[in-house]
Amino acid sequence: MPQKSFHRTDRVSAQLRRELGTLVREAVAEHGLPSVSVSDVEVTRDMAHAKVFVTALQEERSTEAVKGLKAVAPEIRFRLARAVKMRHVPELHFHYDDSVDRGERIDNLLRDLGTGDESPSDETA
């Protein structure tokens, strides 16, 4: 039985991620917030809370974007309730997902290592 609830939270998370993608985009446009996209949603087992992870197109404005989303979270939750068929819509908690930024930094470091690591023996071969 507990395994079924685990799958249910996965399904609910996926559905919320799809719906919130649209709703967050609309909220960003309406409220003049920095552009963000929903990267992931994690729902608690009791479905009372949902962590919504967002990535910002402009990393330097990510704090401003998350602050703005937190301010309009009740409005987004209300719209979400109308879009999904759930008895109780979870409370939304917005968090910045820096995994994309970290991945880019690692990629750049590896690229720099690749270009700066040419040894003289490579030239003669």
mmCIF file with all atom_site columns, C-alpha atoms in Angstrom:
data_model
loop_
_atom_site.group_PDB
_atom_site.id
_atom_site.type_symbol
_atom_site.label_atom_id
_atom_site.label_alt_id
_atom_site.label_comp_id
_atom_site.label_asym_id
_atom_site.label_entity_id
_atom_site.label_seq_id
_atom_site.pdbx_PDB_ins_code
_atom_site.Cartn_x
_atom_site.Cartn_y
_atom_site.Cartn_z
_atom_site.occupancy
_atom_site.B_iso_or_equiv
_atom_site.pdbx_formal_charge
_atom_site.auth_seq_id
_atom_site.auth_comp_id
_atom_site.auth_asym_id
_atom_site.auth_atom_id
_atom_site.pdbx_PDB_model_num
ATOM 1   C CA . MET A 1 1   ? 0.000  0.000  0.000   1.00 0.00 ? 1   MET A CA 1
ATOM 2   C CA . PRO A 1 2   ? 2.736  2.618  0.785   1.00 0.00 ? 2   PRO A CA 1
ATOM 3   C CA . GLN A 1 3   ? 4.223  2.003  -2.669  1.00 0.00 ? 3   GLN A CA 1
ATOM 4   C CA . LYS A 1 4   ? 0.970  3.180  -4.292  1.00 0.00 ? 4   LYS A CA 1
ATOM 5   C CA . SER A 1 5   ? 1.073  6.525  -2.448  1.00 0.00 ? 5   SER A CA 1
ATOM 6   C CA . PHE A 1 6   ? 4.665  6.987  -3.622  1.00 0.00 ? 6   PHE A CA 1
ATOM 7   C CA . HIS A 1 7   ? 3.523  6.628  -7.237  1.00 0.00 ? 7   HIS A CA 1
ATOM 8   C CA . ARG A 1 8   ? 0.610  8.942  -6.582  1.00 0.00 ? 8   ARG A CA 1
ATOM 9   C CA . THR A 1 9   ? 2.925  11.711 -5.370  1.00 0.00 ? 9   THR A CA 1
ATOM 10  C CA . ASP A 1 10  ? 4.995  11.243 -8.542  1.00 0.00 ? 10  ASP A CA 1
ATOM 11  C CA . ARG A 1 11  ? 1.909  11.537 -10.736 1.00 0.00 ? 11  ARG A CA 1
ATOM 12  C CA . VAL A 1 12  ? 0.658  14.574 -8.820  1.00 0.00 ? 12  VAL A CA 1
ATOM 13  C CA . SER A 1 13  ? 4.108  16.197 -9.024  1.00 0.00 ? 13  SER A CA 1
ATOM 14  C CA . ALA A 1 14  ? 4.204  15.682 -12.796 1.00 0.00 ? 14  ALA A CA 1
ATOM 15  C CA . GLN A 1 15  ? 0.699  17.085 -13.242 1.00 0.00 ? 15  GLN A CA 1
ATOM 16  C CA . LEU A 1 16  ? 1.472  20.108 -11.059 1.00 0.00 ? 16  LEU A CA 1
ATOM 17  C CA . ARG A 1 17  ? 4.740  20.708 -12.945 1.00 0.00 ? 17  ARG A CA 1
ATOM 18  C CA . ARG A 1 18  ? 2.825  20.845 -16.253 1.00 0.00 ? 18  ARG A CA 1
ATOM 19  C CA . GLU A 1 19  ? 0.089  23.138 -14.937 1.00 0.00 ? 19  GLU A CA 1
ATOM 20  C CA . LEU A 1 20  ? 2.464  25.379 -12.984 1.00 0.00 ? 20  LEU A CA 1
ATOM 21  C CA . GLY A 1 21  ? 4.650  25.836 -16.051 1.00 0.00 ? 21  GLY A CA 1
ATOM 22  C CA . THR A 1 22  ? 1.795  27.688 -17.718 1.00 0.00 ? 22  THR A CA 1
ATOM 23  C CA . LEU A 1 23  ? 0.523  29.459 -14.600 1.00 0.00 ? 23  LEU A CA 1
ATOM 24  C CA . VAL A 1 24  ? 3.984  30.721 -13.590 1.00 0.00 ? 24  VAL A CA 1
ATOM 25  C CA . ARG A 1 25  ? 4.618  32.012 -17.125 1.00 0.00 ? 25  ARG A CA 1
ATOM 26  C CA . GLU A 1 26  ? 1.305  33.925 -16.960 1.00 0.00 ? 26  GLU A CA 1
ATOM 27  C CA . ALA A 1 27  ? 2.094  35.317 -13.483 1.00 0.00 ? 27  ALA A CA 1
ATOM 28  C CA . VAL A 1 28  ? 5.536  36.462 -14.657 1.00 0.00 ? 28  VAL A CA 1
ATOM 29  C CA . ALA A 1 29  ? 3.945  38.352 -17.568 1.00 0.00 ? 29  ALA A CA 1
ATOM 30  C CA . GLU A 1 30  ? 1.128  39.873 -15.485 1.00 0.00 ? 30  GLU A CA 1
ATOM 31  C CA . HIS A 1 31  ? 3.303  41.018 -12.604 1.00 0.00 ? 31  HIS A CA 1
ATOM 32  C CA . GLY A 1 32  ? 6.397  42.027 -14.552 1.00 0.00 ? 32  GLY A CA 1
ATOM 33  C CA . LEU A 1 33  ? 8.642  39.500 -12.832 1.00 0.00 ? 33  LEU A CA 1
ATOM 34  C CA . PRO A 1 34  ? 11.954 38.277 -14.244 1.00 0.00 ? 34  PRO A CA 1
ATOM 35  C CA . SER A 1 35  ? 11.420 35.351 -16.610 1.00 0.00 ? 35  SER A CA 1
ATOM 36  C CA . VAL A 1 36  ? 11.545 31.918 -14.979 1.00 0.00 ? 36  VAL A CA 1
ATOM 37  C CA . SER A 1 37  ? 10.535 28.383 -15.844 1.00 0.00 ? 37  SER A CA 1
ATOM 38  C CA . VAL A 1 38  ? 9.424  25.544 -13.584 1.00 0.00 ? 38  VAL A CA 1
ATOM 39  C CA . SER A 1 39  ? 12.085 22.831 -13.489 1.00 0.00 ? 39  SER A CA 1
ATOM 40  C CA . ASP A 1 40  ? 10.614 20.469 -10.890 1.00 0.00 ? 40  ASP A CA 1
ATOM 41  C CA . VAL A 1 41  ? 7.854  20.033 -8.317  1.00 0.00 ? 41  VAL A CA 1
ATOM 42  C CA . GLU A 1 42  ? 8.133  17.889 -5.188  1.00 0.00 ? 42  GLU A CA 1
ATOM 43  C CA . VAL A 1 43  ? 4.933  17.111 -3.308  1.00 0.00 ? 43  VAL A CA 1
ATOM 44  C CA . THR A 1 44  ? 4.903  15.947 0.325   1.00 0.00 ? 44  THR A CA 1
ATOM 45  C CA . ARG A 1 45  ? 3.339  12.556 1.057   1.00 0.00 ? 45  ARG A CA 1
ATOM 46  C CA . ASP A 1 46  ? 0.255  14.153 2.611   1.00 0.00 ? 46  ASP A CA 1
ATOM 47  C CA . MET A 1 47  ? -0.131 16.405 -0.475  1.00 0.00 ? 47  MET A CA 1
ATOM 48  C CA . ALA A 1 48  ? -0.295 19.474 1.781   1.00 0.00 ? 48  ALA A CA 1
ATOM 49  C CA . HIS A 1 49  ? 2.835  21.205 0.459   1.00 0.00 ? 49  HIS A CA 1
ATOM 50  C CA . ALA A 1 50  ? 4.635  21.426 -2.864  1.00 0.00 ? 50  ALA A CA 1
ATOM 51  C CA . LYS A 1 51  ? 8.171  22.677 -3.427  1.00 0.00 ? 51  LYS A CA 1
ATOM 52  C CA . VAL A 1 52  ? 8.239  24.387 -6.813  1.00 0.00 ? 52  VAL A CA 1
ATOM 53  C CA . PHE A 1 53  ? 11.754 24.688 -8.245  1.00 0.00 ? 53  PHE A CA 1
ATOM 54  C CA . VAL A 1 54  ? 12.286 27.409 -10.830 1.00 0.00 ? 54  VAL A CA 1
ATOM 55  C CA . THR A 1 55  ? 15.236 28.412 -12.997 1.00 0.00 ? 55  THR A CA 1
ATOM 56  C CA . ALA A 1 56  ? 15.782 31.991 -14.108 1.00 0.00 ? 56  ALA A CA 1
ATOM 57  C CA . LEU A 1 57  ? 16.961 33.072 -17.519 1.00 0.00 ? 57  LEU A CA 1
ATOM 58  C CA . GLN A 1 58  ? 18.909 35.839 -15.802 1.00 0.00 ? 58  GLN A CA 1
ATOM 59  C CA . GLU A 1 59  ? 20.714 34.275 -12.847 1.00 0.00 ? 59  GLU A CA 1
ATOM 60  C CA . GLU A 1 60  ? 21.441 37.688 -11.310 1.00 0.00 ? 60  GLU A CA 1
ATOM 61  C CA . ARG A 1 61  ? 17.675 38.359 -11.008 1.00 0.00 ? 61  ARG A CA 1
ATOM 62  C CA . SER A 1 62  ? 16.802 34.955 -9.539  1.00 0.00 ? 62  SER A CA 1
ATOM 63  C CA . THR A 1 63  ? 16.316 36.281 -5.994  1.00 0.00 ? 63  THR A CA 1
ATOM 64  C CA . GLU A 1 64  ? 13.938 38.954 -7.257  1.00 0.00 ? 64  GLU A CA 1
ATOM 65  C CA . ALA A 1 65  ? 12.011 36.360 -9.293  1.00 0.00 ? 65  ALA A CA 1
ATOM 66  C CA . VAL A 1 66  ? 11.574 33.931 -6.377  1.00 0.00 ? 66  VAL A CA 1
ATOM 67  C CA . LYS A 1 67  ? 10.563 36.763 -4.037  1.00 0.00 ? 67  LYS A CA 1
ATOM 68  C CA . GLY A 1 68  ? 7.935  37.894 -6.547  1.00 0.00 ? 68  GLY A CA 1
ATOM 69  C CA . LEU A 1 69  ? 6.607  34.356 -7.004  1.00 0.00 ? 69  LEU A CA 1
ATOM 70  C CA . LYS A 1 70  ? 6.340  33.890 -3.249  1.00 0.00 ? 70  LYS A CA 1
ATOM 71  C CA . ALA A 1 71  ? 4.278  37.095 -3.101  1.00 0.00 ? 71  ALA A CA 1
ATOM 72  C CA . VAL A 1 72  ? 1.812  35.885 -5.765  1.00 0.00 ? 72  VAL A CA 1
ATOM 73  C CA . ALA A 1 73  ? 1.794  32.217 -4.600  1.00 0.00 ? 73  ALA A CA 1
ATOM 74  C CA . PRO A 1 74  ? -1.780 32.390 -3.214  1.00 0.00 ? 74  PRO A CA 1
ATOM 75  C CA . GLU A 1 75  ? -3.047 33.701 -6.553  1.00 0.00 ? 75  GLU A CA 1
ATOM 76  C CA . ILE A 1 76  ? -1.165 30.973 -8.472  1.00 0.00 ? 76  ILE A CA 1
ATOM 77  C CA . ARG A 1 77  ? -2.521 28.338 -6.060  1.00 0.00 ? 77  ARG A CA 1
ATOM 78  C CA . PHE A 1 78  ? -6.084 29.594 -6.618  1.00 0.00 ? 78  PHE A CA 1
ATOM 79  C CA . ARG A 1 79  ? -5.647 29.308 -10.397 1.00 0.00 ? 79  ARG A CA 1
ATOM 80  C CA . LEU A 1 80  ? -4.055 25.892 -9.966  1.00 0.00 ? 80  LEU A CA 1
ATOM 81  C CA . ALA A 1 81  ? -7.085 24.716 -7.984  1.00 0.00 ? 81  ALA A CA 1
ATOM 82  C CA . ARG A 1 82  ? -9.315 25.616 -10.923 1.00 0.00 ? 82  ARG A CA 1
ATOM 83  C CA . ALA A 1 83  ? -7.019 23.802 -13.398 1.00 0.00 ? 83  ALA A CA 1
ATOM 84  C CA . VAL A 1 84  ? -6.600 20.455 -11.597 1.00 0.00 ? 84  VAL A CA 1
ATOM 85  C CA . LYS A 1 85  ? -9.109 18.031 -10.151 1.00 0.00 ? 85  LYS A CA 1
ATOM 86  C CA . MET A 1 86  ? -7.825 17.663 -6.614  1.00 0.00 ? 86  MET A CA 1
ATOM 87  C CA . ARG A 1 87  ? -9.748 17.857 -3.355  1.00 0.00 ? 87  ARG A CA 1
ATOM 88  C CA . HIS A 1 88  ? -6.945 19.848 -1.708  1.00 0.00 ? 88  HIS A CA 1
ATOM 89  C CA . VAL A 1 89  ? -4.370 21.797 -3.706  1.00 0.00 ? 89  VAL A CA 1
ATOM 90  C CA . PRO A 1 90  ? -1.002 21.879 -1.938  1.00 0.00 ? 90  PRO A CA 1
ATOM 91  C CA . GLU A 1 91  ? 0.452  25.078 -0.550  1.00 0.00 ? 91  GLU A CA 1
ATOM 92  C CA . LEU A 1 92  ? 3.135  26.300 -2.959  1.00 0.00 ? 92  LEU A CA 1
ATOM 93  C CA . HIS A 1 93  ? 6.703  27.020 -1.821  1.00 0.00 ? 93  HIS A CA 1
ATOM 94  C CA . PHE A 1 94  ? 8.950  28.510 -4.492  1.00 0.00 ? 94  PHE A CA 1
ATOM 95  C CA . HIS A 1 95  ? 12.693 27.753 -4.525  1.00 0.00 ? 95  HIS A CA 1
ATOM 96  C CA . TYR A 1 96  ? 15.441 28.653 -6.963  1.00 0.00 ? 96  TYR A CA 1
ATOM 97  C CA . ASP A 1 97  ? 16.938 25.629 -8.724  1.00 0.00 ? 97  ASP A CA 1
ATOM 98  C CA . ASP A 1 98  ? 20.632 26.396 -9.191  1.00 0.00 ? 98  ASP A CA 1
ATOM 99  C CA . SER A 1 99  ? 21.476 22.998 -10.698 1.00 0.00 ? 99  SER A CA 1
ATOM 100 C CA . VAL A 1 100 ? 21.451 24.467 -14.225 1.00 0.00 ? 100 VAL A CA 1
ATOM 101 C CA . ASP A 1 101 ? 23.826 27.243 -13.152 1.00 0.00 ? 101 ASP A CA 1
ATOM 102 C CA . ARG A 1 102 ? 26.115 24.748 -11.395 1.00 0.00 ? 102 ARG A CA 1
ATOM 103 C CA . GLY A 1 103 ? 26.089 22.513 -14.467 1.00 0.00 ? 103 GLY A CA 1
ATOM 104 C CA . GLU A 1 104 ? 27.042 25.456 -16.696 1.00 0.00 ? 104 GLU A CA 1
ATOM 105 C CA . ARG A 1 105 ? 29.924 26.388 -14.372 1.00 0.00 ? 105 ARG A CA 1
ATOM 106 C CA . ILE A 1 106 ? 31.208 22.804 -14.367 1.00 0.00 ? 106 ILE A CA 1
ATOM 107 C CA . ASP A 1 107 ? 30.871 22.643 -18.148 1.00 0.00 ? 107 ASP A CA 1
ATOM 108 C CA . ASN A 1 108 ? 32.841 25.890 -18.534 1.00 0.00 ? 108 ASN A CA 1
ATOM 109 C CA . LEU A 1 109 ? 35.570 24.660 -16.165 1.00 0.00 ? 109 LEU A CA 1
ATOM 110 C CA . LEU A 1 110 ? 35.898 21.411 -18.096 1.00 0.00 ? 110 LEU A CA 1
ATOM 111 C CA . ARG A 1 111 ? 35.991 23.302 -21.395 1.00 0.00 ? 111 ARG A CA 1
ATOM 112 C CA . ASP A 1 112 ? 38.724 25.598 -20.016 1.00 0.00 ? 112 ASP A CA 1
ATOM 113 C CA . LEU A 1 113 ? 40.724 22.573 -18.885 1.00 0.00 ? 113 LEU A CA 1
ATOM 114 C CA . GLY A 1 114 ? 40.383 21.023 -22.332 1.00 0.00 ? 114 GLY A CA 1
ATOM 115 C CA . THR A 1 115 ? 41.729 24.103 -24.159 1.00 0.00 ? 115 THR A CA 1
ATOM 116 C CA . GLY A 1 116 ? 44.493 24.940 -21.687 1.00 0.00 ? 116 GLY A CA 1
ATOM 117 C CA . ASP A 1 117 ? 45.749 21.376 -21.368 1.00 0.00 ? 117 ASP A CA 1
ATOM 118 C CA . GLU A 1 118 ? 47.505 20.989 -24.709 1.00 0.00 ? 118 GLU A CA 1
ATOM 119 C CA . SER A 1 119 ? 50.906 19.439 -24.217 1.00 0.00 ? 119 SER A CA 1
ATOM 120 C CA . PRO A 1 120 ? 53.822 19.853 -26.669 1.00 0.00 ? 120 PRO A CA 1
ATOM 121 C CA . SER A 1 121 ? 53.884 16.105 -27.338 1.00 0.00 ? 121 SER A CA 1
ATOM 122 C CA . ASP A 1 122 ? 50.437 16.407 -28.981 1.00 0.00 ? 122 ASP A CA 1
ATOM 123 C CA . GLU A 1 123 ? 51.815 18.758 -31.619 1.00 0.00 ? 123 GLU A CA 1
ATOM 124 C CA . THR A 1 124 ? 54.487 16.297 -32.857 1.00 0.00 ? 124 THR A CA 1
ATOM 125 C CA . ALA A 1 125 ? 52.131 13.339 -33.090 1.00 0.00 ? 125 ALA A CA 1
#
